[in-house]
Every structure is written in structure tokens, then in C-alpha cells.
PDB file of C-alpha atoms and ligand atoms in Angstrom:
ATOM      1  CA  MET A   1      73.698 109.249  73.717  1.00 83.00           C
ATOM      2  CA  ARG A   2      76.484 106.747  74.335  1.00 95.00           C
ATOM      3  CA  LYS A   3      76.981 105.273  77.766  1.00 97.00           C
ATOM      4  CA  THR A   4      80.025 106.233  79.805  1.00 98.00           C
ATOM      5  CA  ILE A   5      81.531 103.177  81.452  1.00 98.00           C
ATOM      6  CA  VAL A   6      84.022 102.974  84.304  1.00 98.00           C
ATOM      7  CA  ALA A   7      85.208  99.407  84.801  1.00 98.00           C
ATOM      8  CA  GLY A   8      87.601  98.221  87.491  1.00 98.00           C
ATOM      9  CA  ASN A   9      89.803  95.318  86.429  1.00 98.00           C
ATOM     10  CA  TRP A  10      91.136  93.933  89.693  1.00 98.00           C
ATOM     11  CA  LYS A  11      93.268  91.305  87.910  1.00 98.00           C
ATOM     12  CA  MET A  12      94.689  88.642  90.264  1.00 98.00           C
ATOM     13  CA  ASN A  13      94.583  90.789  93.395  1.00 98.00           C
ATOM     14  CA  GLY A  14      92.731  90.847  96.687  1.00 98.00           C
ATOM     15  CA  THR A  15      91.619  88.707  99.601  1.00 98.00           C
ATOM     16  CA  SER A  16      88.129  88.273 101.066  1.00 98.00           C
ATOM     17  CA  GLU A  17      89.083  90.836 103.665  1.00 98.00           C
ATOM     18  CA  SER A  18      90.574  93.479 101.350  1.00 98.00           C
ATOM     19  CA  ILE A  19      87.641  93.114  98.953  1.00 98.00           C
ATOM     20  CA  LYS A  20      85.176  93.616 101.789  1.00 98.00           C
ATOM     21  CA  THR A  21      86.926  96.853 102.776  1.00 98.00           C
ATOM     22  CA  LEU A  22      87.162  98.126  99.197  1.00 98.00           C
ATOM     23  CA  LEU A  23      83.495  97.413  98.516  1.00 98.00           C
ATOM     24  CA  GLU A  24      82.366  99.187 101.677  1.00 98.00           C
ATOM     25  CA  SER A  25      83.805 102.385 100.219  1.00 98.00           C
ATOM     26  CA  LEU A  26      82.640 101.758  96.672  1.00 98.00           C
ATOM     27  CA  THR A  27      79.058 100.826  97.499  1.00 98.00           C
ATOM     28  CA  SER A  28      78.619 103.993  99.520  1.00 96.00           C
ATOM     29  CA  GLY A  29      80.593 106.237  97.173  1.00 97.00           C
ATOM     30  CA  VAL A  30      79.752 105.315  93.566  1.00 97.00           C
ATOM     31  CA  PRO A  31      77.141 107.756  92.275  1.00 94.00           C
ATOM     32  CA  ALA A  32      73.967 106.667  90.478  1.00 96.00           C
ATOM     33  CA  VAL A  33      74.134 108.763  87.321  1.00 96.00           C
ATOM     34  CA  GLU A  34      71.930 108.442  84.265  1.00 96.00           C
ATOM     35  CA  GLY A  35      74.038 107.058  81.394  1.00 97.00           C
ATOM     36  CA  LEU A  36      77.001 106.143  83.607  1.00 98.00           C
ATOM     37  CA  VAL A  37      77.761 102.456  84.152  1.00 98.00           C
ATOM     38  CA  THR A  38      80.205 101.511  86.885  1.00 98.00           C
ATOM     39  CA  LEU A  39      81.388  97.939  87.247  1.00 98.00           C
ATOM     40  CA  VAL A  40      84.000  95.866  88.997  1.00 98.00           C
ATOM     41  CA  CYS A  41      85.667  92.733  87.638  1.00 99.00           C
ATOM     42  CA  PRO A  42      87.072  90.703  90.545  1.00 98.00           C
ATOM     43  CA  PRO A  43      88.966  87.424  90.279  1.00 98.00           C
ATOM     44  CA  ALA A  44      86.402  84.734  89.432  1.00 98.00           C
ATOM     45  CA  VAL A  45      86.698  83.041  92.822  1.00 98.00           C
ATOM     46  CA  TYR A  46      85.345  86.190  94.481  1.00 98.00           C
ATOM     47  CA  LEU A  47      82.456  86.913  92.089  1.00 98.00           C
ATOM     48  CA  SER A  48      79.869  85.520  94.476  1.00 98.00           C
ATOM     49  CA  GLN A  49      81.181  87.449  97.454  1.00 98.00           C
ATOM     50  CA  VAL A  50      81.280  90.659  95.425  1.00 98.00           C
ATOM     51  CA  LYS A  51      77.779  90.170  94.037  1.00 98.00           C
ATOM     52  CA  GLN A  52      76.416  89.850  97.556  1.00 98.00           C
ATOM     53  CA  ALA A  53      78.284  92.876  98.834  1.00 98.00           C
ATOM     54  CA  LEU A  54      77.143  95.027  95.905  1.00 97.00           C
ATOM     55  CA  SER A  55      73.554  94.480  96.974  1.00 93.00           C
ATOM     56  CA  ASP A  56      71.564  97.328  95.381  1.00 93.00           C
ATOM     57  CA  ALA A  57      74.512  99.715  94.836  1.00 97.00           C
ATOM     58  CA  PRO A  58      74.732 101.126  91.279  1.00 98.00           C
ATOM     59  CA  ILE A  59      77.697  98.878  90.453  1.00 98.00           C
ATOM     60  CA  ALA A  60      77.535  96.016  87.970  1.00 98.00           C
ATOM     61  CA  LEU A  61      79.592  92.837  88.022  1.00 98.00           C
ATOM     62  CA  GLY A  62      82.033  91.671  85.383  1.00 98.00           C
ATOM     63  CA  ALA A  63      84.424  88.736  84.912  1.00 98.00           C
ATOM     64  CA  GLN A  64      87.969  88.944  83.563  1.00 98.00           C
ATOM     65  CA  ASN A  65      87.687  86.038  81.152  1.00 98.00           C
ATOM     66  CA  VAL A  66      85.446  83.099  80.208  1.00 98.00           C
ATOM     67  CA  SER A  67      85.587  79.898  78.193  1.00 98.00           C
ATOM     68  CA  SER A  68      83.837  79.869  74.831  1.00 98.00           C
ATOM     69  CA  GLN A  69      82.749  76.276  75.597  1.00 98.00           C
ATOM     70  CA  PRO A  70      79.388  75.624  77.263  1.00 97.00           C
ATOM     71  CA  SER A  71      80.499  72.893  79.709  1.00 98.00           C
ATOM     72  CA  GLY A  72      82.588  69.746  80.023  1.00 98.00           C
ATOM     73  CA  ALA A  73      86.147  68.608  80.512  1.00 98.00           C
ATOM     74  CA  PHE A  74      87.972  71.947  80.582  1.00 98.00           C
ATOM     75  CA  THR A  75      89.882  71.934  83.861  1.00 98.00           C
ATOM     76  CA  GLY A  76      90.474  75.387  85.260  1.00 97.00           C
ATOM     77  CA  GLU A  77      87.914  77.116  83.058  1.00 98.00           C
ATOM     78  CA  TRP A  78      84.437  78.522  83.716  1.00 98.00           C
ATOM     79  CA  SER A  79      81.449  79.011  81.469  1.00 98.00           C
ATOM     80  CA  LEU A  80      79.124  81.818  80.538  1.00 98.00           C
ATOM     81  CA  ALA A  81      76.225  79.984  82.176  1.00 98.00           C
ATOM     82  CA  MET A  82      78.198  80.009  85.445  1.00 98.00           C
ATOM     83  CA  LEU A  83      78.856  83.722  85.155  1.00 98.00           C
ATOM     84  CA  GLN A  84      75.153  84.312  84.516  1.00 98.00           C
ATOM     85  CA  ASP A  85      74.325  82.172  87.488  1.00 98.00           C
ATOM     86  CA  LEU A  86      76.443  84.485  89.658  1.00 97.00           C
ATOM     87  CA  GLY A  87      74.845  87.660  88.319  1.00 97.00           C
ATOM     88  CA  CYS A  88      77.647  88.761  86.014  1.00 98.00           C
ATOM     89  CA  GLU A  89      76.688  91.105  83.206  1.00 98.00           C
ATOM     90  CA  TYR A  90      80.058  91.911  81.611  1.00 98.00           C
ATOM     91  CA  VAL A  91      83.136  89.924  80.570  1.00 98.00           C
ATOM     92  CA  ILE A  92      86.537  91.391  79.748  1.00 98.00           C
ATOM     93  CA  LEU A  93      87.860  89.560  76.675  1.00 98.00           C
ATOM     94  CA  GLY A  94      91.159  89.658  74.832  1.00 98.00           C
ATOM     95  CA  HIS A  95      92.987  91.584  77.541  1.00 98.00           C
ATOM     96  CA  SER A  96      96.620  91.959  76.487  1.00 97.00           C
ATOM     97  CA  GLU A  97      97.684  89.807  79.445  1.00 97.00           C
ATOM     98  CA  ARG A  98      95.437  87.007  78.115  1.00 98.00           C
ATOM     99  CA  ARG A  99      96.817  87.500  74.619  1.00 97.00           C
ATOM    100  CA  SER A 100     100.493  87.626  75.600  1.00 96.00           C
ATOM    101  CA  LEU A 101     100.706  85.344  78.669  1.00 97.00           C
ATOM    102  CA  PHE A 102      98.019  82.816  77.736  1.00 97.00           C
ATOM    103  CA  ALA A 103      98.465  82.859  73.962  1.00 97.00           C
ATOM    104  CA  GLU A 104      94.921  83.892  73.075  1.00 98.00           C
ATOM    105  CA  SER A 105      94.762  84.627  69.347  1.00 97.00           C
ATOM    106  CA  ASP A 106      92.488  87.102  67.583  1.00 97.00           C
ATOM    107  CA  GLU A 107      90.374  84.099  66.564  1.00 97.00           C
ATOM    108  CA  ASP A 108      90.120  82.776  70.146  1.00 98.00           C
ATOM    109  CA  VAL A 109      89.009  86.205  71.279  1.00 98.00           C
ATOM    110  CA  ALA A 110      86.454  86.433  68.466  1.00 98.00           C
ATOM    111  CA  GLU A 111      85.050  83.045  69.475  1.00 98.00           C
ATOM    112  CA  LYS A 112      84.680  84.195  73.080  1.00 98.00           C
ATOM    113  CA  VAL A 113      82.976  87.422  71.990  1.00 98.00           C
ATOM    114  CA  ALA A 114      80.509  85.392  69.901  1.00 98.00           C
ATOM    115  CA  ALA A 115      79.749  83.024  72.784  1.00 98.00           C
ATOM    116  CA  THR A 116      79.351  85.928  75.226  1.00 98.00           C
ATOM    117  CA  LEU A 117      76.907  87.727  72.928  1.00 98.00           C
ATOM    118  CA  SER A 118      74.904  84.512  72.447  1.00 98.00           C
ATOM    119  CA  ALA A 119      74.625  84.183  76.218  1.00 98.00           C
ATOM    120  CA  GLY A 120      73.363  87.764  76.499  1.00 98.00           C
ATOM    121  CA  LEU A 121      76.348  89.112  78.434  1.00 98.00           C
ATOM    122  CA  ILE A 122      78.300  92.167  77.336  1.00 98.00           C
ATOM    123  CA  PRO A 123      81.868  91.632  76.112  1.00 98.00           C
ATOM    124  CA  ILE A 124      84.469  94.287  76.852  1.00 99.00           C
ATOM    125  CA  LEU A 125      86.753  93.626  73.916  1.00 98.00           C
ATOM    126  CA  CYS A 126      90.334  94.772  74.557  1.00 98.00           C
ATOM    127  CA  VAL A 127      92.628  95.819  71.745  1.00 98.00           C
ATOM    128  CA  GLY A 128      95.969  97.623  71.655  1.00 98.00           C
ATOM    129  CA  GLU A 129      99.498  97.728  70.362  1.00 97.00           C
ATOM    130  CA  THR A 130     102.881  97.019  71.947  1.00 96.00           C
ATOM    131  CA  LEU A 131     105.569  99.678  72.145  1.00 95.00           C
ATOM    132  CA  THR A 132     107.459  98.110  69.223  1.00 95.00           C
ATOM    133  CA  GLN A 133     104.326  98.159  67.111  1.00 97.00           C
ATOM    134  CA  ARG A 134     103.669 101.811  67.985  1.00 96.00           C
ATOM    135  CA  GLU A 135     107.250 102.782  67.222  1.00 95.00           C
ATOM    136  CA  SER A 136     107.107 101.086  63.847  1.00 97.00           C
ATOM    137  CA  GLY A 137     103.897 102.898  62.943  1.00 97.00           C
ATOM    138  CA  GLU A 138     101.661  99.830  63.094  1.00 98.00           C
ATOM    139  CA  THR A 139      99.238 101.002  65.790  1.00 98.00           C
ATOM    140  CA  LEU A 140      96.204 101.724  63.640  1.00 98.00           C
ATOM    141  CA  SER A 141      96.588  98.709  61.355  1.00 98.00           C
ATOM    142  CA  LEU A 142      97.150  96.338  64.291  1.00 98.00           C
ATOM    143  CA  VAL A 143      94.110  97.596  66.195  1.00 98.00           C
ATOM    144  CA  ALA A 144      92.024  97.474  63.017  1.00 98.00           C
ATOM    145  CA  ALA A 145      93.058  93.833  62.483  1.00 98.00           C
ATOM    146  CA  GLN A 146      92.138  92.904  66.076  1.00 98.00           C
ATOM    147  CA  ILE A 147      88.700  94.442  65.587  1.00 98.00           C
ATOM    148  CA  ASP A 148      88.295  92.956  62.141  1.00 98.00           C
ATOM    149  CA  ALA A 149      88.767  89.415  63.495  1.00 98.00           C
ATOM    150  CA  VAL A 150      85.732  89.965  65.731  1.00 98.00           C
ATOM    151  CA  LEU A 151      83.780  91.726  63.000  1.00 98.00           C
ATOM    152  CA  GLN A 152      84.292  88.719  60.738  1.00 98.00           C
ATOM    153  CA  ARG A 153      82.907  86.446  63.434  1.00 98.00           C
ATOM    154  CA  VAL A 154      79.922  88.382  64.859  1.00 98.00           C
ATOM    155  CA  GLY A 155      79.165  90.915  62.112  1.00 98.00           C
ATOM    156  CA  ILE A 156      78.536  94.585  62.681  1.00 98.00           C
ATOM    157  CA  GLU A 157      75.229  93.745  64.442  1.00 98.00           C
ATOM    158  CA  GLY A 158      77.244  92.123  67.220  1.00 98.00           C
ATOM    159  CA  PHE A 159      78.917  95.448  67.929  1.00 98.00           C
ATOM    160  CA  ALA A 160      75.556  96.879  68.977  1.00 98.00           C
ATOM    161  CA  SER A 161      76.166  94.999  72.256  1.00 98.00           C
ATOM    162  CA  VAL A 162      79.969  95.152  72.507  1.00 98.00           C
ATOM    163  CA  VAL A 163      82.075  97.577  74.529  1.00 98.00           C
ATOM    164  CA  ILE A 164      85.616  98.170  73.228  1.00 98.00           C
ATOM    165  CA  ALA A 165      88.597  99.001  75.431  1.00 98.00           C
ATOM    166  CA  TYR A 166      91.628 100.488  73.725  1.00 98.00           C
ATOM    167  CA  GLU A 167      94.585  99.580  75.911  1.00 98.00           C
ATOM    168  CA  PRO A 168      98.059 100.336  74.572  1.00 98.00           C
ATOM    169  CA  VAL A 169     100.127  97.454  75.969  1.00 96.00           C
ATOM    170  CA  TRP A 170     103.015  99.795  76.834  1.00 96.00           C
ATOM    171  CA  ALA A 171     100.707 101.811  79.097  1.00 95.00           C
ATOM    172  CA  ILE A 172      99.283  98.902  81.107  1.00 93.00           C
ATOM    173  CA  GLY A 173     100.587  98.830  84.663  1.00 90.00           C
ATOM    174  CA  THR A 174     103.616 100.904  83.687  1.00 91.00           C
ATOM    175  CA  GLY A 175     102.563 104.351  84.873  1.00 87.00           C
ATOM    176  CA  LEU A 176     102.969 105.534  81.265  1.00 89.00           C
ATOM    177  CA  THR A 177      99.695 106.808  79.865  1.00 91.00           C
ATOM    178  CA  ALA A 178      98.825 107.556  76.271  1.00 93.00           C
ATOM    179  CA  THR A 179      98.377 111.287  75.842  1.00 96.00           C
ATOM    180  CA  PRO A 180      94.754 112.333  75.349  1.00 97.00           C
ATOM    181  CA  GLU A 181      95.620 113.036  71.698  1.00 97.00           C
ATOM    182  CA  GLN A 182      97.255 109.615  71.145  1.00 97.00           C
ATOM    183  CA  ALA A 183      94.263 107.861  72.675  1.00 98.00           C
ATOM    184  CA  GLN A 184      91.709 110.002  70.835  1.00 98.00           C
ATOM    185  CA  GLU A 185      93.410 109.215  67.509  1.00 98.00           C
ATOM    186  CA  VAL A 186      92.997 105.473  68.001  1.00 98.00           C
ATOM    187  CA  HIS A 187      89.472 105.747  69.427  1.00 98.00           C
ATOM    188  CA  ALA A 188      88.377 107.837  66.432  1.00 98.00           C
ATOM    189  CA  ALA A 189      89.964 105.321  64.044  1.00 98.00           C
ATOM    190  CA  ILE A 190      88.098 102.433  65.703  1.00 98.00           C
ATOM    191  CA  ARG A 191      84.812 104.299  65.438  1.00 98.00           C
ATOM    192  CA  ALA A 192      85.511 105.187  61.790  1.00 98.00           C
ATOM    193  CA  GLN A 193      86.311 101.540  60.988  1.00 98.00           C
ATOM    194  CA  LEU A 194      82.959 100.402  62.385  1.00 98.00           C
ATOM    195  CA  ALA A 195      81.088 103.379  60.874  1.00 98.00           C
ATOM    196  CA  GLU A 196      82.046 102.056  57.455  1.00 98.00           C
ATOM    197  CA  CYS A 197      79.756  99.105  58.255  1.00 98.00           C
ATOM    198  CA  ASP A 198      77.036 100.914  60.223  1.00 98.00           C
ATOM    199  CA  ALA A 199      77.196 104.560  61.254  1.00 98.00           C
ATOM    200  CA  ASP A 200      74.538 104.266  63.979  1.00 98.00           C
ATOM    201  CA  ILE A 201      76.140 101.277  65.674  1.00 98.00           C
ATOM    202  CA  ALA A 202      79.539 102.984  65.568  1.00 98.00           C
ATOM    203  CA  ASP A 203      78.062 106.146  67.021  1.00 98.00           C
ATOM    204  CA  GLN A 204      76.431 104.456  70.013  1.00 98.00           C
ATOM    205  CA  LEU A 205      79.437 102.204  70.792  1.00 98.00           C
ATOM    206  CA  SER A 206      81.264 102.945  74.057  1.00 98.00           C
ATOM    207  CA  ILE A 207      85.043 102.911  73.579  1.00 98.00           C
ATOM    208  CA  LEU A 208      86.990 102.898  76.849  1.00 98.00           C
ATOM    209  CA  TYR A 209      90.612 103.838  77.373  1.00 98.00           C
ATOM    210  CA  GLY A 210      92.816 101.628  79.560  1.00 97.00           C
ATOM    211  CA  GLY A 211      96.463 101.876  80.578  1.00 97.00           C
ATOM    212  CA  SER A 212      97.519 103.643  83.777  1.00 95.00           C
ATOM    213  CA  MET A 213      94.339 105.718  83.976  1.00 97.00           C
ATOM    214  CA  ASN A 214      94.224 107.258  87.437  1.00 97.00           C
ATOM    215  CA  ALA A 215      92.684 110.030  89.502  1.00 97.00           C
ATOM    216  CA  GLY A 216      95.167 112.523  88.090  1.00 97.00           C
ATOM    217  CA  ASN A 217      94.768 111.916  84.366  1.00 97.00           C
ATOM    218  CA  ALA A 218      91.188 110.625  84.016  1.00 98.00           C
ATOM    219  CA  ALA A 219      89.433 113.966  83.470  1.00 98.00           C
ATOM    220  CA  GLU A 220      91.701 114.937  80.579  1.00 98.00           C
ATOM    221  CA  LEU A 221      91.337 111.569  78.868  1.00 98.00           C
ATOM    222  CA  LEU A 222      87.579 111.413  79.399  1.00 98.00           C
ATOM    223  CA  ALA A 223      87.170 114.893  77.925  1.00 97.00           C
ATOM    224  CA  GLN A 224      88.168 113.528  74.498  1.00 98.00           C
ATOM    225  CA  ARG A 225      85.313 113.193  72.055  1.00 97.00           C
ATOM    226  CA  ASP A 226      85.673 109.474  71.418  1.00 98.00           C
ATOM    227  CA  ILE A 227      86.743 108.338  74.893  1.00 98.00           C
ATOM    228  CA  ASP A 228      83.647 107.004  76.626  1.00 98.00           C
ATOM    229  CA  GLY A 229      85.085 105.685  79.865  1.00 98.00           C
ATOM    230  CA  GLY A 230      87.954 103.728  81.296  1.00 98.00           C
ATOM    231  CA  LEU A 231      89.133 100.211  82.034  1.00 98.00           C
ATOM    232  CA  ILE A 232      91.108 100.708  85.187  1.00 98.00           C
ATOM    233  CA  GLY A 233      93.608  98.278  86.674  1.00 98.00           C
ATOM    234  CA  GLY A 234      95.868  99.451  89.503  1.00 97.00           C
ATOM    235  CA  ALA A 235      93.796 102.527  90.397  1.00 98.00           C
ATOM    236  CA  SER A 236      90.625 100.433  90.742  1.00 98.00           C
ATOM    237  CA  LEU A 237      92.085  98.756  93.834  1.00 98.00           C
ATOM    238  CA  LYS A 238      92.133 102.067  95.701  1.00 98.00           C
ATOM    239  CA  ALA A 239      88.670 103.322  96.590  1.00 98.00           C
ATOM    240  CA  ASP A 240      89.521 107.020  96.568  1.00 98.00           C
ATOM    241  CA  GLU A 241      91.231 106.797  93.149  1.00 98.00           C
ATOM    242  CA  PHE A 242      88.382 104.821  91.635  1.00 98.00           C
ATOM    243  CA  LEU A 243      85.748 107.180  93.041  1.00 98.00           C
ATOM    244  CA  THR A 244      87.638 110.191  91.677  1.00 98.00           C
ATOM    245  CA  ILE A 245      87.621 108.555  88.234  1.00 98.00           C
ATOM    246  CA  CYS A 246      83.854 107.940  88.567  1.00 98.00           C
ATOM    247  CA  ALA A 247      83.410 111.615  89.434  1.00 98.00           C
ATOM    248  CA  ALA A 248      85.469 112.626  86.360  1.00 98.00           C
ATOM    249  CA  ALA A 249      83.309 110.323  84.222  1.00 98.00           C
ATOM    250  CA  THR A 250      80.166 111.942  85.623  1.00 97.00           C
ATOM    251  CA  GLU A 251      81.593 115.372  84.863  1.00 97.00           C
ATOM    252  CA  SER A 252      82.517 114.329  81.299  1.00 96.00           C
ATOM    253  CA  ARG A 253      78.832 113.707  80.546  1.00 94.00           C
ATOM    254  CA  LYS A 254      77.843 117.301  81.261  1.00 90.00           C
TER     255      LYS A 254
HETATM  256  P1  PGA B 301      96.380  99.593  84.612  1.00 92.88           P
HETATM  257  O1  PGA B 301      95.650  98.334  83.927  1.00 92.88           O
HETATM  258  O2  PGA B 301      95.293 100.624  84.853  1.00 92.88           O
HETATM  259  O3  PGA B 301      96.954  99.066  85.882  1.00 92.88           O
HETATM  260  O4  PGA B 301      97.392 100.080  83.649  1.00 92.88           O
HETATM  261  C1  PGA B 301      94.631  98.495  82.980  1.00 92.88           C
HETATM  262  C2  PGA B 301      94.225  97.154  82.452  1.00 92.88           C
HETATM  263  O5  PGA B 301      95.092  96.292  82.280  1.00 92.88           O
HETATM  264  O6  PGA B 301      93.036  96.887  82.194  1.00 92.88           O
END
């Protein structure tokens, strides 16, 4: 059975103090459930602090980005070896904010996915369309192209260790959420695209939904057949919201 994954993407938010408070609630509240993976992705400068605070709680650690280069003169970047050193297991890659604000191309993202897989970490590959693309009927072809760029680089075998997050750009941080049906349509299309290469790999792949998922809408989204978890931004900064989403994810496995 596929894993259900609830990942908190804290983006560029928090202070040592606010993170300490948030983690006190999360470490005591996140349930240990067979098949459920919960993780938090703090800003890189806090990874060490978070790792220590997580101690033996059932919460994994993820980063929000990484360089595809192993080391050297890349001011402002960090490497996969550094993330490993800090106990990181997951890396969010190709988030729409990286693509739009930092000009990461499909090829850049594919390169990072390849490097992350080689290092033995798990990429959370983000894909999704803008509002204009949705309105002009390009959603499925755009998402398929974003996935295809990675497929070309790492092959279908790579997807045995990849997690995908479908995040419609128009739903990120806007309070607008894709309806369960809109999200399910895209999730099913992603799985079908990969099933053409390998049905087993496609079947075991976890595909998360992201974009204004919160305590109020999580259960309905997670009840969809091809929605295997969530990548949560704003709501992951509030312990009670995040824990409610974890509870909905637990329920969705029953
Ligand atoms: P949001 O962000 O939940 O605040 O919409 C999701 C994301 O960007 O990963």
C-alpha cells in the first residue's frame, strides 16, 4: 500500500523561539501511524535546531531546496551532503516559488531530482499550473511536461523513490483550494502517465496535494483515491491545524 505523507513547508518563516514553541506541540501531538509519514521542512538555517528538537518523535526532516552541485564556489547554496549531515531525508524540489521567483527550469529541477536520488534522499517533486494555464485548458499537458522532464533525466526507475506534489499555482497561499474533483483529475492523470512506463511504480507512488490545504478541507481532499497526502504551507505553521491534517491523513488510511 502507498504511503500517506503530510509535509509541512514552512517557507521563509519562523524564529528560533517560534520554532521551539511549534515543535513542542508537534512532537507531542503527531501520531505514530503505520504507513503515515509526517515531516517538516524548515528554512535551512534552522534544520539543525529542528533535528535536535524532533528527537525521537515520528516526524522526519526535509529541506526546501538544494544545489545539484556537490561542493565548491556556489555562494548562498547548500549541498546534499550537508543536508545528509544534518539528518535530512526529504527535499522539496521545483516548488512553484522556486520556478517563478528564482527561474528554475524543468531541466534545473530534473538535475536536482537526479542529484537527490543519487545521494539517497527523497525528492518531493512539485508540479502545477498557473491560473492562466488552467483557464486555457493546458493543465494536464503542462503537468505532464513537467513530469516528463524528470522522467527523461532519471527514468521511470527513479520514480520508485520520488514523491510528487501537485500544487496548482493559483491555490498556493491564496486561500483558494482546488476542489477534490479538480485535484483528483490531475493526480489520476499523473499516475496514468507514469503507469504507461511501469504500472507497479505508478501504483506505489505517493502523490500529495498542495495549495491552501487546511484543517477544514483536508479530509475531503485526502478521501480522493489518488491523493496520498498533502504539502502544507500556511497551515503547517499552526500546530492545531497541522495536527488536524495529520489526523485526517490517519483517517484516510482506514
Ligand atoms: P499553502 O502553500 O498551503 O500556504 O498554499 C503550499 C505550498 O506552497 O507548498
